Coordinates of C-alpha atoms and ligand atoms in Angstrom, one line a residue:
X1 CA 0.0 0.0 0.0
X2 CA 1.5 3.3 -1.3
X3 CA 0.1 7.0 -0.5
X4 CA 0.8 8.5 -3.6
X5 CA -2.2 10.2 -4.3
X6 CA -5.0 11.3 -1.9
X7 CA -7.4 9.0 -3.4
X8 CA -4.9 6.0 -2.8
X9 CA -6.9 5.5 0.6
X10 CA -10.9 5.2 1.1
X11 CA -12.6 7.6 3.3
X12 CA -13.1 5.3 5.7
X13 CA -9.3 4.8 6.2
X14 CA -8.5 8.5 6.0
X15 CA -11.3 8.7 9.0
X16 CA -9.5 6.6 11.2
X17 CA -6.0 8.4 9.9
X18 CA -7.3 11.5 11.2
X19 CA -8.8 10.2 14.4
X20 CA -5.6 8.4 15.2
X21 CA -3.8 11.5 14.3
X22 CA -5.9 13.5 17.0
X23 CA -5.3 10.5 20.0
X24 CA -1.1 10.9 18.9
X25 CA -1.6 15.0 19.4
X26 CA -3.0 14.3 22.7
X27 CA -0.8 11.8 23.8
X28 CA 2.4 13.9 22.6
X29 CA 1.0 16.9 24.6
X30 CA 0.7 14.8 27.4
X31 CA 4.5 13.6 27.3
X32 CA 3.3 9.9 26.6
X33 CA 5.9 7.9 24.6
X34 CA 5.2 5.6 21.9
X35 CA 7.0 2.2 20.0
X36 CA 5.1 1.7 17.9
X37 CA 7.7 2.0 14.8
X38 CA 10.3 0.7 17.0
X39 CA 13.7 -0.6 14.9
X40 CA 11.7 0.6 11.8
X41 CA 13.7 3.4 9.4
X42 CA 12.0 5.6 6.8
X43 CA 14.1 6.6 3.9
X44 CA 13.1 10.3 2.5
X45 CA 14.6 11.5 -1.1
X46 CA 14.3 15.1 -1.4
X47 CA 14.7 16.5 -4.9
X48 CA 13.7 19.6 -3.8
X49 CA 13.9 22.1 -0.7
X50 CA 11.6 21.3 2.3
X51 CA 11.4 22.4 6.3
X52 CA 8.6 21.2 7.3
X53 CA 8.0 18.0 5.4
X54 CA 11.6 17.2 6.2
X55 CA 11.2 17.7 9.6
X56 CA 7.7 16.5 10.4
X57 CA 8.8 13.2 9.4
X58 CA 12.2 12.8 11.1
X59 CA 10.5 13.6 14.0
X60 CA 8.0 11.6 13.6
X61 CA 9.6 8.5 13.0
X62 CA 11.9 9.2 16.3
X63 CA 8.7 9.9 18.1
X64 CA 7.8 6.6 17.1
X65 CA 10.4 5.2 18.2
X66 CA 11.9 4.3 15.3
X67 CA 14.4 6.3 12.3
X68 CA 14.8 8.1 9.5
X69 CA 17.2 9.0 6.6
X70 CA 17.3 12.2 4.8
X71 CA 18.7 11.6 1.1
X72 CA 20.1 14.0 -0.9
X73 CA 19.5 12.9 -5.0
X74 CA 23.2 14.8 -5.4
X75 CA 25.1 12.8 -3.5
X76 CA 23.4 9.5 -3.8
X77 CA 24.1 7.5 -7.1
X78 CA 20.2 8.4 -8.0
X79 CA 22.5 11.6 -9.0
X80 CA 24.9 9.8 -11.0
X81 CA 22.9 8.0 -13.3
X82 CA 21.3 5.1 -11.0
X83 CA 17.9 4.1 -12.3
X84 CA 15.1 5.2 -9.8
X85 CA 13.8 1.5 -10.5
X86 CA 16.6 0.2 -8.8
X87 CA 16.8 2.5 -5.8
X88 CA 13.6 1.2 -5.1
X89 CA 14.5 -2.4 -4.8
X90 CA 17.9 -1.7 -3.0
X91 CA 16.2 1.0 -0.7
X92 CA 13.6 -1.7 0.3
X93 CA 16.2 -4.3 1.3
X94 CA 17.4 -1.6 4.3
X95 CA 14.1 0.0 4.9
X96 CA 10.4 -0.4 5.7
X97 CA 9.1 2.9 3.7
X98 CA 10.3 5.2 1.6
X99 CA 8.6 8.4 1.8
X100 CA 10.2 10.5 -1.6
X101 CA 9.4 14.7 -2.6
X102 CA 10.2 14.3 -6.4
X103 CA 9.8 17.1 -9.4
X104 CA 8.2 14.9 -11.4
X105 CA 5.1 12.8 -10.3
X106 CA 6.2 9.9 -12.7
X107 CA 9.2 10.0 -10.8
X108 CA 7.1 8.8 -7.3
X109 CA 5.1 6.2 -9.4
X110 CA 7.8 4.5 -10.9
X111 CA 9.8 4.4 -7.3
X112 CA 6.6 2.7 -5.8
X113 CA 6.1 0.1 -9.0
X114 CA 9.8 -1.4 -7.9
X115 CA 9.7 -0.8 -4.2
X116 CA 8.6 -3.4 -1.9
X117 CA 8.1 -0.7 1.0
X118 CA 5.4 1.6 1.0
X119 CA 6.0 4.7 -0.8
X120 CA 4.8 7.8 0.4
X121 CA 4.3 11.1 -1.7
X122 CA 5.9 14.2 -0.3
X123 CA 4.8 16.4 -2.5
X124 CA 5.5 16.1 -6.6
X125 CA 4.1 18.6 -9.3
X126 CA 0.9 16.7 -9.6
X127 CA 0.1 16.5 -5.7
X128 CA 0.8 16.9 -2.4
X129 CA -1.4 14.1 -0.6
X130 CA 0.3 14.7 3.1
X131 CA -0.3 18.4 3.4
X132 CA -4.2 17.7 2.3
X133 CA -4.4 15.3 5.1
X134 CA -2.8 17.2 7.9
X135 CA -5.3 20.1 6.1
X136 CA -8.4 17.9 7.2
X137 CA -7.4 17.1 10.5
X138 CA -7.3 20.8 11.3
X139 CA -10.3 21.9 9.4
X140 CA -11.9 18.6 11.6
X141 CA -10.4 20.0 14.8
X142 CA -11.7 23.6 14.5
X143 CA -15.2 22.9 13.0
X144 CA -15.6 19.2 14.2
X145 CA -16.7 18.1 10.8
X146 CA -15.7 18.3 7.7
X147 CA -18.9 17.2 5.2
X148 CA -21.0 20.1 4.0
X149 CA -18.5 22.7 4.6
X150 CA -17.4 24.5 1.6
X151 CA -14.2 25.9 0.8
X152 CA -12.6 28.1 -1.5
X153 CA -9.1 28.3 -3.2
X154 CA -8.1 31.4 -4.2
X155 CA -5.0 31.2 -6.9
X156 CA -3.0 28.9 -8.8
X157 CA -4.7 25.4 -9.3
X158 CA -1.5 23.4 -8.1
X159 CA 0.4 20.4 -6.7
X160 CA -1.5 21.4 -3.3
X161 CA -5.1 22.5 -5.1
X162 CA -4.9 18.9 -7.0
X163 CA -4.6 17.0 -3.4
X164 CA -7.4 18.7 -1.8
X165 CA -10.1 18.9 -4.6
X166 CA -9.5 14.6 -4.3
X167 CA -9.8 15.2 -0.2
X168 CA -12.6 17.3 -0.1
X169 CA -14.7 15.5 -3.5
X170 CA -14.0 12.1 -0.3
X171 CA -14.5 13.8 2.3
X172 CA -18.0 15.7 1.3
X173 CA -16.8 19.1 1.3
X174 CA -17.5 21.6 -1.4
X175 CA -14.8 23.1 -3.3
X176 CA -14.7 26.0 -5.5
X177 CA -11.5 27.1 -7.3
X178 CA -11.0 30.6 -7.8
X179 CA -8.1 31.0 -10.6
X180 CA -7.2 33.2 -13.9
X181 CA -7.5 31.3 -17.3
X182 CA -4.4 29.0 -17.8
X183 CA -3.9 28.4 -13.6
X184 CA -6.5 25.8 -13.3
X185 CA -6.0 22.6 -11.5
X186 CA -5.4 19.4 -13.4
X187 CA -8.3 18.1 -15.8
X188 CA -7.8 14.5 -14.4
X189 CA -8.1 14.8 -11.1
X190 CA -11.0 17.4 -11.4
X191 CA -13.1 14.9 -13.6
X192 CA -11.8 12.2 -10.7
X193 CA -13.4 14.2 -8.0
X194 CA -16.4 14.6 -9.3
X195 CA -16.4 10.9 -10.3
X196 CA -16.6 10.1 -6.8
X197 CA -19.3 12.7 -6.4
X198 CA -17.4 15.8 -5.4
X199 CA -19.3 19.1 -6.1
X200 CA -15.8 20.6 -7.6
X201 CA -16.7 24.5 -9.1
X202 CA -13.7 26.0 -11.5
X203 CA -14.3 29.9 -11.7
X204 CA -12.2 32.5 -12.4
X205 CA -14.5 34.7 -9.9
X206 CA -12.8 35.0 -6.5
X207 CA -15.1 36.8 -5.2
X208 CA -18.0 34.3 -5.9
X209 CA -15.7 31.5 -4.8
X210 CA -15.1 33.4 -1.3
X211 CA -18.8 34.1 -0.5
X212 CA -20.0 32.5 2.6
X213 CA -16.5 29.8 2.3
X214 CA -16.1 28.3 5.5
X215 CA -12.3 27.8 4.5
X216 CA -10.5 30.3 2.6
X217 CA -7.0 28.7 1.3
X218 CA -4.1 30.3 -0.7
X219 CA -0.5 28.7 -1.7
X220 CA 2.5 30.5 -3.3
X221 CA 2.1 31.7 -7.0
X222 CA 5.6 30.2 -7.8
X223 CA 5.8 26.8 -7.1
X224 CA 9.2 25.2 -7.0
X225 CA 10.4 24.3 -10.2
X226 CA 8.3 27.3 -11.8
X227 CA 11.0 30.1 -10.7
X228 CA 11.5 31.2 -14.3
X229 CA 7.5 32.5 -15.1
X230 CA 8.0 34.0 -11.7
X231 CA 7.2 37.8 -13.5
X232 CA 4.3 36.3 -15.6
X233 CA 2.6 34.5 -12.7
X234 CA 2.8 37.3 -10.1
X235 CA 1.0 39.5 -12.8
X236 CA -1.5 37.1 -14.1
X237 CA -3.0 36.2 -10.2
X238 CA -2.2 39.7 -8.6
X239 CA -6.1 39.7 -8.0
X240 CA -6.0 36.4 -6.3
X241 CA -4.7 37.0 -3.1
X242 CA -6.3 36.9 0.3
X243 CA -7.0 39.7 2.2
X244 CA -9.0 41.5 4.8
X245 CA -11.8 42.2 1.8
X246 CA -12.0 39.2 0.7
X247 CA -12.1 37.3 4.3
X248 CA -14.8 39.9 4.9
X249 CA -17.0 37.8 2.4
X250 CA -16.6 34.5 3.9
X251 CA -18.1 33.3 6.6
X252 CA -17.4 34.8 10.4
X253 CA -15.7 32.1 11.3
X254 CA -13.9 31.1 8.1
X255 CA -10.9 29.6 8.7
X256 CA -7.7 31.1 6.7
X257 CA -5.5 28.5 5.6
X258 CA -2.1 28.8 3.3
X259 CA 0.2 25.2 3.5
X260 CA 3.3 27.2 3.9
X261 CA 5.8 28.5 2.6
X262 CA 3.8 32.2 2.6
X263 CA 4.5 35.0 0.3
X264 CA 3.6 37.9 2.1
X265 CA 2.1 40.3 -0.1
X266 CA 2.2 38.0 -3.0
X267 CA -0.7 35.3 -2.6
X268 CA -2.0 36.2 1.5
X269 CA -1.4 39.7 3.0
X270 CA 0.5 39.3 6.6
X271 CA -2.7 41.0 8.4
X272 CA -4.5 37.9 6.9
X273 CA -1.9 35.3 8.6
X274 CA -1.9 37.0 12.0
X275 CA -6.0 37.4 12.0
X276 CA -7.8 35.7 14.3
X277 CA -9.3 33.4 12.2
X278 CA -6.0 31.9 10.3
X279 CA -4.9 28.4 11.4
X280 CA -2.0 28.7 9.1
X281 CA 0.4 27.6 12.2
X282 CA -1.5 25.0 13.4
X283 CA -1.6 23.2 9.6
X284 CA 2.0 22.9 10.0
X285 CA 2.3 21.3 13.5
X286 CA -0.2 18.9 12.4
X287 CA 1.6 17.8 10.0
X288 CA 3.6 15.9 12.2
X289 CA 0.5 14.2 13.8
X290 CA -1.2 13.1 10.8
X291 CA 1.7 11.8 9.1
X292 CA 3.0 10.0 12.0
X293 CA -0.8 8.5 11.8
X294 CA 0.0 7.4 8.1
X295 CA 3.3 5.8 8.6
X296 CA 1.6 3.5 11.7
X297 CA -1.2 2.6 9.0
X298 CA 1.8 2.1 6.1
X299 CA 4.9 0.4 8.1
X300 CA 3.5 -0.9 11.3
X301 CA 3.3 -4.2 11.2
X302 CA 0.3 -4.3 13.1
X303 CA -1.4 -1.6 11.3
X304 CA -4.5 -3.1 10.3
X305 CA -5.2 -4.2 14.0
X306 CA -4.4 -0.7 15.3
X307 CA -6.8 1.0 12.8
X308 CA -9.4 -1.5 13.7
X309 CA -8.9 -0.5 17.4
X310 CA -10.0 2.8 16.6
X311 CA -9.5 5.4 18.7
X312 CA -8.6 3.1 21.9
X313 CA -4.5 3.7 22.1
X314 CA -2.3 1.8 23.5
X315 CA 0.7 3.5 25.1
Ligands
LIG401 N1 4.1 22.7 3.2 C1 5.2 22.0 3.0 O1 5.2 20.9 2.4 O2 6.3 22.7 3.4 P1 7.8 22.3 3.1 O3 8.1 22.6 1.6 O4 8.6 23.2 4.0 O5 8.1 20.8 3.3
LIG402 N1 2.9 24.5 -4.4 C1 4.1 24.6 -3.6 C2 3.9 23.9 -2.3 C3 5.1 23.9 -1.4 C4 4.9 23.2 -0.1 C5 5.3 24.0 -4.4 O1 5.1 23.0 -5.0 O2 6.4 24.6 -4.3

């Protein structure tokens, strides 16, 4: 089992992800310590820059008492001309998942078609399945539910759009993407989403998209790897930014939510992150919680037993 796209897991499964994820919050609040990856070691590639995914999973894996690698693609032989095919069949000799943040999303798929270790995406150019799930979990925790909500991207249809129009088409949230002509998110996973019966709205109206939103969520309008339209994208989604006007059209109690890093100025004004109603910080911390959550389900080797349990945790 491989979490390379959000849909990779059934809602069911991502439910008890996210209410194991909550019970691990608690219990790491309240100093409990847990074994449950105990001698187990998580490689992580990163062929591109990262704080928080890097971290969130190192940590993670230690909390859980086990370990991981951080691998740099320069100074492995992956750099040198080593097929990613066998990478994956050496890597899962040594380890029991491989969790890799690749440019290309072809680049994830083929890694999981010759690993025998669960693969996990850390973000690639099509999606960014961690983030949405550490997104839920924090939209769960603030409004305590997460079907009939609807929410609102304002910008560039990206990696990070892509994931959550699959999370909240699963989950039974409405989403409505607010972008310029040419930013949209990917035709595939839109016409997936509302496969599954996912109320997914394309507009190029922010406005419209932000009216009564109970979630209002912006990422960068450069994306790594797309540094050289930098001048032609800043231009082209100037008007797609959140601020205090357009959070004034959403609900009271919308909550404001960017994955990080944040532009100020650019895509979310710095008045918007500090407001009361942003939970910008708190998306990042759980990132560690839900993902820690995923690896149990991926690499413990009890995990179908542990998901069955529900949220009765053992310490
Ligand atoms: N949101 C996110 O994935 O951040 P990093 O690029 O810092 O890992
Ligand atoms: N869309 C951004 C997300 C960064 C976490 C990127 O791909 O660079």
């Amino acid at each position: 089992m491989h979490f390379i796209s959000f849909a990779d897991l059934p809602r069911e499964e991502i439910e008890a992800l996210l209410d194991r994820a909550d019970d691990l919050k608690r219990m790491r609040r309240q100093g409990a310590l847990t074994d449950y990856l105990k001698n187990r070691s998580l490689a992580m590639i990163f062929e591109k820059s990262s704080t928080r995914t890097r971290v969130s999973f190192e940590v993670g894996m230690t909390d859980l008492g086990g370990h991981a690698l951080y691998l740099d693609p320069t100074s492995m032989q992956l750099g040198r001309g080593e097929t990613v095919e066998d990478t994956g069949r050496i890597l899962s000799g040594y380890v029991h998942g491989i969790m890799i943040r690749a440019k290309k999303h072809r680049t994830v798929e083929q890694l999981a078609r010759n690993a025998a270790v669960p693969v996990i995406n850390g973000l690639s150019d099509l999606e960014h399945p961690c983030q949405a799930l550490a997104d839920l979990m924090t939209i769960r925790e603030k409004k305590g539910h997460l079907q009939g909500l609807k929410f609102a991207w304002v910008g560039d249809g990206n990696n990070v759009c892509n994931s959550l129009i699959l999370a909240s088409a699963m989950m039974g949230m409405e989403i409505a993407v607010a972008c310029p002509k040419g930013y949209e998110p990917d035709e595939g996973i839109v016409a997936k989403a509302r496969a599954m019966g996912g109320k997914v709205t394309i507009t190029d109206d922010v406005k419209k998209a932000a009216k009564k939103a109970d979630v209002l969520y912006t990422d960068v309008w450069v994306s790594m790897g797309d540094e050289a339209e930098k001048e032609r994208r800043c231009n082209d989604l100037a008007d797609y930014q959140i601020n205090m006007d357009l959070i004034r059209l959403a609900k009271k109690d919308c909550l404001i939510m960017h994955c990080l890093p944040a532009h100020r100025g650019e895509e979310i004004t710095d008045e918007a992150i500090r407001s009361p109603n942003s939970v910008i910080f708190d998306q990042a911390e759980n990132r560690l919680h839900a993902q820690k959550a995923l690896m149990m389900r991926l690499m413990g080797k009890d995990a179908p037993v542990i998901l069955k349990m529900g949220r009765d945790v053992r310490t």
